[in-house]
Amino acid sequence: MAKTVALLLGVHAHQPVGNFESVLDDAHQRCYGPFIRVLHEYPDFHFAIHLSGWLLEYMLKHFAEDMALLREMVERGQAELFGAGFTEPVLASIPSVDRVGQINTLSKYLKQELGQQPVGAWLTERVWESSVVPALADAGIRYVTVDDYHFMCSGKESSVLNGFYTTEEDGRKVDLFPISEALRYRLPFSPAHEVVGYLESLAQEDGQAAAVYFDDIEKFGIWPETYQWVYERGWLRQFIEGVLNSDIIKPMRYADYHQQSRTKGVVYLPTTSYIEMNEWTLPAAAAHEYADLVSRERDGHRYEQTKPYVRGGIWRNFFMRYPESNWMHKRMLELSKRYHALPKAKQTAAMLHALYEAQANDAYWHGLFGGLYLPHLRRAIYQAIIRLEALLDEVEARPQQQILDIDLDGHDELFLHNGSLQAIILLDGSAAIAELDSYQHKHNFADSLTRQAEHYHRKVHAAQAPAHSGEGIGNPHDHMTSKHEISPEDLATDSRRRALFNDSWVDGGGNHHPLHYGRDDHGGPDCEFATILPSQSSALLRKRYSLDKQRLSVSYSLANEQVSDGYLRVEINLAMPSCDGPAGRFRQGDHIPGGFGQPLNQDNLDKIILEDEVLGGAVELKTSIPCQFSSAPHLSVSQSEAGFEKIMQAVTLTLQWPVSALSQEVVVTLKFS
């Protein structure tokens, strides 16, 4: 029998829930559209494609002609549709009932719109935990793709990873295809004829050998240099024609290969994701150690043998690394529990839609990709959370005050809400607001990000890697560029969580002392705290929160007026959707003193308005006693495929009063309109 190899080529298309329409349009123009149109010209080139539900909805609405071509390719047996969760959640991170629901929702949508019920599934970020097997099987999924690295971590040799294996959990089974790392790093970066030659080298005489590829379609046009390489210089056509002209390579759908072949045996995979993700999940210090270890293994020419055992962290570590990610996740879990506890008659499609959007993966993590650092992606998660919470409250009212440890950090949080606003106050001694929701705006005004050290920060001022040489183009994983000029000051980290109403006492020597409050509450509609001022054993400062319709009031009163000097300093990290864009500005009467991205300082300020066209409203800040006011953008430094960049997370408002002003009660009011 002549040697052959089945080419199982799959591409994954996804855009985060909440991404800008301009980004989606550009992605279609440079990648999704041209890829579909080129493939349509080659009916004998069989392939698989996964489109996340949110992206598919957009493409069907805005690019109907290209979607009609895809449907035609499905109907003629050229294209196979892969399923997944509708909003692209990491399945392992959401409740089992939502795993099944998310998969079924996308499968039904694919059948309805493109004419095929999937039996294969894309595993978001290739995050594997065996606990997802029952949900996959119960949702009708027969096979999924994960990295060959997953198999190597279980002791498999790469030479046997040319078919599919079977795993089981809780009496249900699913088959696993190992995605070839060698192909992931060749397509589409190496010249087409080299890739074709490599594929031919994988052929075997038994007719069972498969070359498995499934990766981001964005590599074919959106990643740096790829549009010119793949389409203008003709890489994609050269590759397809090279495959079709080969007597050895047989492009196939996964479904056809799966039907004609048998499993290569049972396998049990450890909890892991792709190699790069395992580094990204680690805190900076641990990531340094991990990267240095990998470097030593590479330098010693041992890494290809030891990489399955030189493993980093797991995807869930992001909840440990980033309090903001953990907070969103635990809020989502609590609301999922509330939704599923409702009688079926009270559950609505709008509730389920909001729940699924709150589970979209992108804003929960960060690496070279991932969107935790992107405010508009976190905002989309909070919009869904707030929308769902409002719908649940309509059918099952909550108490106006609740105490929970929502984020499982060992400290309780106090939930205050009045149907219009919700303030979640940290009972960890800071008495700061971790979440401030306006149900009218569907926005969390405390949605900021605390600056912490990142592993890649040590690369910001490192020498540039040598440019790619030879044929082909470079891989973005190897690029090290910078979108913005980054100074050492930009890499500063925060000593405490970015929140609203973080309080400090500034003594006569200019030293800042964070205030630590205890509860001083009498069970009424207000929430009170108290602290002894530093070095002032008899000076009791009281702090009280109250909500009234669209107004949050925070009052400070000093019980002992014998304090000689010092200042009360209040920091408010306010998340405004326009960030440093032109749609956000300060206003005082007819005067506009500047935008949110500009520093602003004023003495004796008692009122200022923050207008935001993206929000569709404004925030009015008032103080009962004039304060020394300053404002500055809160910026973080992160990396993306485009390089190192500075992103505005919030506008930091600082209010300060001398002790002499505290002889009266100071009231700070935020009114949302």
PDB file of C-alpha atoms in Angstrom, residues 368-596:
ATOM      1  CA  LEU A 368       0.164  37.499  24.958  1.00  0.00           C
ATOM      2  CA  PHE A 369      -3.568  37.396  24.283  1.00  0.00           C
ATOM      3  CA  GLY A 370      -6.495  37.486  26.660  1.00  0.00           C
ATOM      4  CA  GLY A 371      -8.293  40.613  27.723  1.00  0.00           C
ATOM      5  CA  LEU A 372      -8.147  41.140  31.489  1.00  0.00           C
ATOM      6  CA  TYR A 373      -6.132  44.313  30.883  1.00  0.00           C
ATOM      7  CA  LEU A 374      -8.678  45.616  28.350  1.00  0.00           C
ATOM      8  CA  PRO A 375     -11.357  47.700  30.125  1.00  0.00           C
ATOM      9  CA  HIS A 376     -13.962  47.311  27.384  1.00  0.00           C
ATOM     10  CA  LEU A 377     -13.835  43.508  27.684  1.00  0.00           C
ATOM     11  CA  ARG A 378     -14.208  43.577  31.471  1.00  0.00           C
ATOM     12  CA  ARG A 379     -17.019  46.076  30.976  1.00  0.00           C
ATOM     13  CA  ALA A 380     -18.871  43.576  28.778  1.00  0.00           C
ATOM     14  CA  ILE A 381     -18.664  40.974  31.547  1.00  0.00           C
ATOM     15  CA  TYR A 382     -19.968  43.431  34.137  1.00  0.00           C
ATOM     16  CA  GLN A 383     -22.747  44.603  31.831  1.00  0.00           C
ATOM     17  CA  ALA A 384     -23.917  40.995  31.615  1.00  0.00           C
ATOM     18  CA  ILE A 385     -23.548  40.447  35.375  1.00  0.00           C
ATOM     19  CA  ILE A 386     -25.468  43.619  36.242  1.00  0.00           C
ATOM     20  CA  ARG A 387     -28.151  42.921  33.649  1.00  0.00           C
ATOM     21  CA  LEU A 388     -28.643  39.390  34.971  1.00  0.00           C
ATOM     22  CA  GLU A 389     -28.682  40.520  38.601  1.00  0.00           C
ATOM     23  CA  ALA A 390     -31.373  43.110  37.852  1.00  0.00           C
ATOM     24  CA  LEU A 391     -33.518  40.498  36.087  1.00  0.00           C
ATOM     25  CA  LEU A 392     -33.129  38.072  38.987  1.00  0.00           C
ATOM     26  CA  ASP A 393     -33.992  40.771  41.512  1.00  0.00           C
ATOM     27  CA  GLU A 394     -37.222  41.481  39.642  1.00  0.00           C
ATOM     28  CA  VAL A 395     -38.498  37.949  40.213  1.00  0.00           C
ATOM     29  CA  GLU A 396     -36.758  37.159  43.504  1.00  0.00           C
ATOM     30  CA  ALA A 397     -35.880  40.188  45.617  1.00  0.00           C
ATOM     31  CA  ARG A 398     -32.712  40.235  47.713  1.00  0.00           C
ATOM     32  CA  PRO A 399     -32.253  41.879  51.115  1.00  0.00           C
ATOM     33  CA  GLN A 400     -30.941  45.429  50.829  1.00  0.00           C
ATOM     34  CA  GLN A 401     -27.975  44.391  52.942  1.00  0.00           C
ATOM     35  CA  GLN A 402     -26.111  41.092  52.707  1.00  0.00           C
ATOM     36  CA  ILE A 403     -22.775  39.908  54.014  1.00  0.00           C
ATOM     37  CA  LEU A 404     -20.910  37.331  51.915  1.00  0.00           C
ATOM     38  CA  ASP A 405     -17.331  36.333  51.266  1.00  0.00           C
ATOM     39  CA  ILE A 406     -17.990  36.473  47.534  1.00  0.00           C
ATOM     40  CA  ASP A 407     -14.363  36.156  46.426  1.00  0.00           C
ATOM     41  CA  LEU A 408     -13.335  33.469  48.952  1.00  0.00           C
ATOM     42  CA  ASP A 409     -10.425  35.553  50.280  1.00  0.00           C
ATOM     43  CA  GLY A 410     -11.231  35.024  53.954  1.00  0.00           C
ATOM     44  CA  HIS A 411     -12.772  38.501  54.359  1.00  0.00           C
ATOM     45  CA  ASP A 412     -16.479  39.265  54.101  1.00  0.00           C
ATOM     46  CA  GLU A 413     -17.995  41.853  51.802  1.00  0.00           C
ATOM     47  CA  LEU A 414     -21.063  43.951  52.531  1.00  0.00           C
ATOM     48  CA  PHE A 415     -23.595  44.238  49.694  1.00  0.00           C
ATOM     49  CA  LEU A 416     -25.721  47.404  49.823  1.00  0.00           C
ATOM     50  CA  HIS A 417     -28.314  47.997  47.126  1.00  0.00           C
ATOM     51  CA  ASN A 418     -31.498  49.985  46.611  1.00  0.00           C
ATOM     52  CA  GLY A 419     -32.596  48.784  43.161  1.00  0.00           C
ATOM     53  CA  SER A 420     -30.814  51.657  41.425  1.00  0.00           C
ATOM     54  CA  LEU A 421     -27.296  51.384  42.807  1.00  0.00           C
ATOM     55  CA  GLN A 422     -25.247  48.674  44.443  1.00  0.00           C
ATOM     56  CA  ALA A 423     -22.111  49.216  46.524  1.00  0.00           C
ATOM     57  CA  ILE A 424     -20.065  46.197  47.609  1.00  0.00           C
ATOM     58  CA  ILE A 425     -17.842  47.227  50.497  1.00  0.00           C
ATOM     59  CA  LEU A 426     -14.732  45.363  51.561  1.00  0.00           C
ATOM     60  CA  LEU A 427     -14.745  44.279  55.204  1.00  0.00           C
ATOM     61  CA  ASP A 428     -10.988  43.644  55.157  1.00  0.00           C
ATOM     62  CA  GLY A 429     -10.178  46.789  57.124  1.00  0.00           C
ATOM     63  CA  SER A 430     -10.078  49.147  54.132  1.00  0.00           C
ATOM     64  CA  ALA A 431     -13.837  49.867  54.106  1.00  0.00           C
ATOM     65  CA  ALA A 432     -13.354  50.613  50.400  1.00  0.00           C
ATOM     66  CA  ILE A 433     -15.821  49.899  47.598  1.00  0.00           C
ATOM     67  CA  ALA A 434     -14.798  46.990  45.373  1.00  0.00           C
ATOM     68  CA  GLU A 435     -17.839  47.220  43.086  1.00  0.00           C
ATOM     69  CA  LEU A 436     -20.199  50.128  42.465  1.00  0.00           C
ATOM     70  CA  ASP A 437     -22.992  49.264  40.036  1.00  0.00           C
ATOM     71  CA  SER A 438     -25.484  51.514  38.344  1.00  0.00           C
ATOM     72  CA  TYR A 439     -28.327  49.323  37.097  1.00  0.00           C
ATOM     73  CA  GLN A 440     -29.485  52.127  34.813  1.00  0.00           C
ATOM     74  CA  HIS A 441     -26.089  52.384  33.104  1.00  0.00           C
ATOM     75  CA  LYS A 442     -25.324  48.648  33.498  1.00  0.00           C
ATOM     76  CA  HIS A 443     -21.850  49.693  34.542  1.00  0.00           C
ATOM     77  CA  ASN A 444     -19.493  48.973  37.423  1.00  0.00           C
ATOM     78  CA  PHE A 445     -17.739  52.242  38.281  1.00  0.00           C
ATOM     79  CA  ALA A 446     -15.178  50.370  40.401  1.00  0.00           C
ATOM     80  CA  ASP A 447     -14.015  48.217  37.480  1.00  0.00           C
ATOM     81  CA  SER A 448     -10.327  49.100  37.635  1.00  0.00           C
ATOM     82  CA  LEU A 449      -7.153  47.003  37.710  1.00  0.00           C
ATOM     83  CA  THR A 450      -4.499  46.891  40.406  1.00  0.00           C
ATOM     84  CA  ARG A 451      -0.993  47.185  38.993  1.00  0.00           C
ATOM     85  CA  GLN A 452       1.160  44.187  39.751  1.00  0.00           C
ATOM     86  CA  ALA A 453       4.471  42.863  38.516  1.00  0.00           C
ATOM     87  CA  GLU A 454       4.300  40.866  35.302  1.00  0.00           C
ATOM     88  CA  HIS A 455       6.891  38.385  34.114  1.00  0.00           C
ATOM     89  CA  TYR A 456       7.355  40.195  30.811  1.00  0.00           C
ATOM     90  CA  HIS A 457       8.085  43.546  32.485  1.00  0.00           C
ATOM     91  CA  ARG A 458      11.734  42.535  32.693  1.00  0.00           C
ATOM     92  CA  LYS A 459      11.740  42.352  28.876  1.00  0.00           C
ATOM     93  CA  VAL A 460      10.448  45.903  28.343  1.00  0.00           C
ATOM     94  CA  HIS A 461      13.911  47.458  28.216  1.00  0.00           C
ATOM     95  CA  ALA A 462      15.744  44.354  27.021  1.00  0.00           C
ATOM     96  CA  ALA A 463      17.527  44.277  23.696  1.00  0.00           C
ATOM     97  CA  GLN A 464      15.401  43.463  20.682  1.00  0.00           C
ATOM     98  CA  ALA A 465      15.526  39.903  19.421  1.00  0.00           C
ATOM     99  CA  PRO A 466      17.211  39.516  16.032  1.00  0.00           C
ATOM    100  CA  ALA A 467      14.904  39.915  13.064  1.00  0.00           C
ATOM    101  CA  HIS A 468      13.515  36.821  11.367  1.00  0.00           C
ATOM    102  CA  SER A 469      15.860  35.568   8.650  1.00  0.00           C
ATOM    103  CA  GLY A 470      15.349  33.262   5.704  1.00  0.00           C
ATOM    104  CA  GLU A 471      12.092  32.463   3.942  1.00  0.00           C
ATOM    105  CA  GLY A 472       8.758  32.786   5.696  1.00  0.00           C
ATOM    106  CA  ILE A 473       7.724  35.287   8.368  1.00  0.00           C
ATOM    107  CA  GLY A 474       8.279  35.614  12.092  1.00  0.00           C
ATOM    108  CA  ASN A 475       5.998  34.229  14.804  1.00  0.00           C
ATOM    109  CA  PRO A 476       4.457  36.889  17.123  1.00  0.00           C
ATOM    110  CA  HIS A 477       5.472  34.765  20.122  1.00  0.00           C
ATOM    111  CA  ASP A 478       9.052  35.691  19.240  1.00  0.00           C
ATOM    112  CA  HIS A 479       8.443  39.409  18.680  1.00  0.00           C
ATOM    113  CA  MET A 480       9.338  41.983  21.327  1.00  0.00           C
ATOM    114  CA  THR A 481       8.160  45.425  20.267  1.00  0.00           C
ATOM    115  CA  SER A 482       6.609  48.385  22.041  1.00  0.00           C
ATOM    116  CA  LYS A 483       3.542  50.385  21.034  1.00  0.00           C
ATOM    117  CA  HIS A 484       4.286  53.089  23.622  1.00  0.00           C
ATOM    118  CA  GLU A 485       7.354  54.484  25.301  1.00  0.00           C
ATOM    119  CA  ILE A 486       7.576  52.755  28.685  1.00  0.00           C
ATOM    120  CA  SER A 487       9.468  54.387  31.560  1.00  0.00           C
ATOM    121  CA  PRO A 488      10.525  52.677  34.814  1.00  0.00           C
ATOM    122  CA  GLU A 489       7.852  54.739  36.604  1.00  0.00           C
ATOM    123  CA  ASP A 490       5.206  53.192  34.346  1.00  0.00           C
ATOM    124  CA  LEU A 491       6.117  49.759  35.763  1.00  0.00           C
ATOM    125  CA  ALA A 492       5.349  50.768  39.369  1.00  0.00           C
ATOM    126  CA  THR A 493       3.083  48.388  41.291  1.00  0.00           C
ATOM    127  CA  ASP A 494       0.262  49.163  43.698  1.00  0.00           C
ATOM    128  CA  SER A 495       0.568  48.453  47.404  1.00  0.00           C
ATOM    129  CA  ARG A 496      -3.189  48.045  47.814  1.00  0.00           C
ATOM    130  CA  ARG A 497      -6.181  47.237  45.700  1.00  0.00           C
ATOM    131  CA  ARG A 498      -7.455  49.920  43.364  1.00  0.00           C
ATOM    132  CA  ALA A 499     -10.905  50.704  44.705  1.00  0.00           C
ATOM    133  CA  LEU A 500     -13.239  53.575  45.548  1.00  0.00           C
ATOM    134  CA  PHE A 501     -12.769  55.454  48.820  1.00  0.00           C
ATOM    135  CA  ASN A 502      -9.360  54.163  49.794  1.00  0.00           C
ATOM    136  CA  ASP A 503      -8.518  56.384  52.764  1.00  0.00           C
ATOM    137  CA  SER A 504      -5.193  57.535  54.210  1.00  0.00           C
ATOM    138  CA  TRP A 505      -4.052  59.872  56.932  1.00  0.00           C
ATOM    139  CA  VAL A 506      -1.183  62.170  55.965  1.00  0.00           C
ATOM    140  CA  ASP A 507       0.697  63.276  59.080  1.00  0.00           C
ATOM    141  CA  GLY A 508       2.522  66.553  59.594  1.00  0.00           C
ATOM    142  CA  GLY A 509       5.690  65.070  58.147  1.00  0.00           C
ATOM    143  CA  GLY A 510       3.945  64.132  54.896  1.00  0.00           C
ATOM    144  CA  ASN A 511       3.891  60.388  55.656  1.00  0.00           C
ATOM    145  CA  HIS A 512       0.908  58.436  54.304  1.00  0.00           C
ATOM    146  CA  HIS A 513      -0.813  55.970  56.642  1.00  0.00           C
ATOM    147  CA  PRO A 514      -3.541  53.761  55.129  1.00  0.00           C
ATOM    148  CA  LEU A 515      -6.564  53.765  57.444  1.00  0.00           C
ATOM    149  CA  HIS A 516      -7.879  50.476  58.804  1.00  0.00           C
ATOM    150  CA  TYR A 517     -11.520  50.493  59.821  1.00  0.00           C
ATOM    151  CA  GLY A 518     -13.677  48.283  61.967  1.00  0.00           C
ATOM    152  CA  ARG A 519     -17.456  47.939  61.688  1.00  0.00           C
ATOM    153  CA  ASP A 520     -19.524  50.445  63.656  1.00  0.00           C
ATOM    154  CA  ASP A 521     -22.918  49.518  62.296  1.00  0.00           C
ATOM    155  CA  HIS A 522     -26.296  49.611  64.014  1.00  0.00           C
ATOM    156  CA  GLY A 523     -28.197  47.562  61.468  1.00  0.00           C
ATOM    157  CA  GLY A 524     -29.924  50.524  59.837  1.00  0.00           C
ATOM    158  CA  PRO A 525     -29.965  51.545  56.191  1.00  0.00           C
ATOM    159  CA  ASP A 526     -26.528  53.115  56.510  1.00  0.00           C
ATOM    160  CA  CYS A 527     -23.227  51.331  56.919  1.00  0.00           C
ATOM    161  CA  GLU A 528     -20.757  52.744  59.445  1.00  0.00           C
ATOM    162  CA  PHE A 529     -17.071  52.187  60.141  1.00  0.00           C
ATOM    163  CA  ALA A 530     -14.607  53.682  62.592  1.00  0.00           C
ATOM    164  CA  THR A 531     -10.844  53.955  62.999  1.00  0.00           C
ATOM    165  CA  ILE A 532      -8.339  55.509  65.376  1.00  0.00           C
ATOM    166  CA  LEU A 533      -6.099  57.953  63.536  1.00  0.00           C
ATOM    167  CA  PRO A 534      -2.392  57.033  63.497  1.00  0.00           C
ATOM    168  CA  SER A 535      -0.462  58.488  66.464  1.00  0.00           C
ATOM    169  CA  GLN A 536      -3.713  59.970  67.793  1.00  0.00           C
ATOM    170  CA  SER A 537      -4.913  57.531  70.430  1.00  0.00           C
ATOM    171  CA  SER A 538      -8.118  59.422  71.154  1.00  0.00           C
ATOM    172  CA  ALA A 539      -8.981  60.625  67.647  1.00  0.00           C
ATOM    173  CA  LEU A 540     -11.849  58.519  66.314  1.00  0.00           C
ATOM    174  CA  LEU A 541     -12.736  58.922  62.645  1.00  0.00           C
ATOM    175  CA  ARG A 542     -16.127  57.622  61.548  1.00  0.00           C
ATOM    176  CA  LYS A 543     -17.022  56.728  57.966  1.00  0.00           C
ATOM    177  CA  ARG A 544     -20.577  56.094  56.778  1.00  0.00           C
ATOM    178  CA  TYR A 545     -21.997  54.899  53.453  1.00  0.00           C
ATOM    179  CA  SER A 546     -25.575  55.467  52.337  1.00  0.00           C
ATOM    180  CA  LEU A 547     -27.531  55.045  49.106  1.00  0.00           C
ATOM    181  CA  ASP A 548     -30.428  57.214  47.968  1.00  0.00           C
ATOM    182  CA  LYS A 549     -31.835  56.522  44.502  1.00  0.00           C
ATOM    183  CA  GLN A 550     -28.973  57.362  42.081  1.00  0.00           C
ATOM    184  CA  ARG A 551     -26.775  58.881  44.777  1.00  0.00           C
ATOM    185  CA  LEU A 552     -23.983  57.393  46.879  1.00  0.00           C
ATOM    186  CA  SER A 553     -22.962  59.419  49.925  1.00  0.00           C
ATOM    187  CA  VAL A 554     -19.859  58.832  52.031  1.00  0.00           C
ATOM    188  CA  SER A 555     -19.467  60.901  55.179  1.00  0.00           C
ATOM    189  CA  TYR A 556     -16.476  61.390  57.478  1.00  0.00           C
ATOM    190  CA  SER A 557     -16.676  62.801  60.988  1.00  0.00           C
ATOM    191  CA  LEU A 558     -13.976  63.272  63.612  1.00  0.00           C
ATOM    192  CA  ALA A 559     -15.053  62.501  67.170  1.00  0.00           C
ATOM    193  CA  ASN A 560     -12.124  64.311  68.807  1.00  0.00           C
ATOM    194  CA  GLU A 561     -11.225  67.766  67.549  1.00  0.00           C
ATOM    195  CA  GLN A 562      -7.918  67.980  69.441  1.00  0.00           C
ATOM    196  CA  VAL A 563      -5.863  66.588  66.529  1.00  0.00           C
ATOM    197  CA  SER A 564      -3.158  69.162  65.851  1.00  0.00           C
ATOM    198  CA  ASP A 565      -2.169  68.524  62.258  1.00  0.00           C
ATOM    199  CA  GLY A 566      -2.567  66.162  59.325  1.00  0.00           C
ATOM    200  CA  TYR A 567      -4.799  65.581  56.321  1.00  0.00           C
ATOM    201  CA  LEU A 568      -7.529  63.120  55.401  1.00  0.00           C
ATOM    202  CA  ARG A 569      -6.799  61.776  51.927  1.00  0.00           C
ATOM    203  CA  VAL A 570      -9.513  59.928  49.967  1.00  0.00           C
ATOM    204  CA  GLU A 571      -8.708  58.127  46.711  1.00  0.00           C
ATOM    205  CA  ILE A 572     -11.505  57.261  44.279  1.00  0.00           C
ATOM    206  CA  ASN A 573     -10.546  55.079  41.302  1.00  0.00           C
ATOM    207  CA  LEU A 574     -13.481  55.700  39.002  1.00  0.00           C
ATOM    208  CA  ALA A 575     -13.879  53.518  35.906  1.00  0.00           C
ATOM    209  CA  MET A 576     -15.198  55.706  33.098  1.00  0.00           C
ATOM    210  CA  PRO A 577     -15.875  53.818  29.836  1.00  0.00           C
ATOM    211  CA  SER A 578     -14.289  56.416  27.556  1.00  0.00           C
ATOM    212  CA  CYS A 579     -10.952  56.117  29.463  1.00  0.00           C
ATOM    213  CA  ASP A 580      -8.571  58.644  27.857  1.00  0.00           C
ATOM    214  CA  GLY A 581     -10.551  58.911  24.632  1.00  0.00           C
ATOM    215  CA  PRO A 582     -12.187  62.118  23.368  1.00  0.00           C
ATOM    216  CA  ALA A 583     -15.646  61.089  24.614  1.00  0.00           C
ATOM    217  CA  GLY A 584     -14.795  61.758  28.271  1.00  0.00           C
ATOM    218  CA  ARG A 585     -14.287  65.133  29.929  1.00  0.00           C
ATOM    219  CA  PHE A 586     -14.547  67.082  33.179  1.00  0.00           C
ATOM    220  CA  ARG A 587     -17.070  69.890  33.353  1.00  0.00           C
ATOM    221  CA  GLN A 588     -17.581  72.806  35.758  1.00  0.00           C
ATOM    222  CA  GLY A 589     -20.508  74.869  34.536  1.00  0.00           C
ATOM    223  CA  ASP A 590     -19.632  75.919  30.988  1.00  0.00           C
ATOM    224  CA  HIS A 591     -15.936  75.290  31.566  1.00  0.00           C
ATOM    225  CA  ILE A 592     -14.214  72.057  30.485  1.00  0.00           C
ATOM    226  CA  PRO A 593     -10.903  71.884  32.373  1.00  0.00           C
ATOM    227  CA  GLY A 594      -9.712  68.751  30.554  1.00  0.00           C
ATOM    228  CA  GLY A 595     -10.218  65.110  29.691  1.00  0.00           C
ATOM    229  CA  PHE A 596      -9.881  62.066  31.914  1.00  0.00           C
TER     230      PHE A 596
END
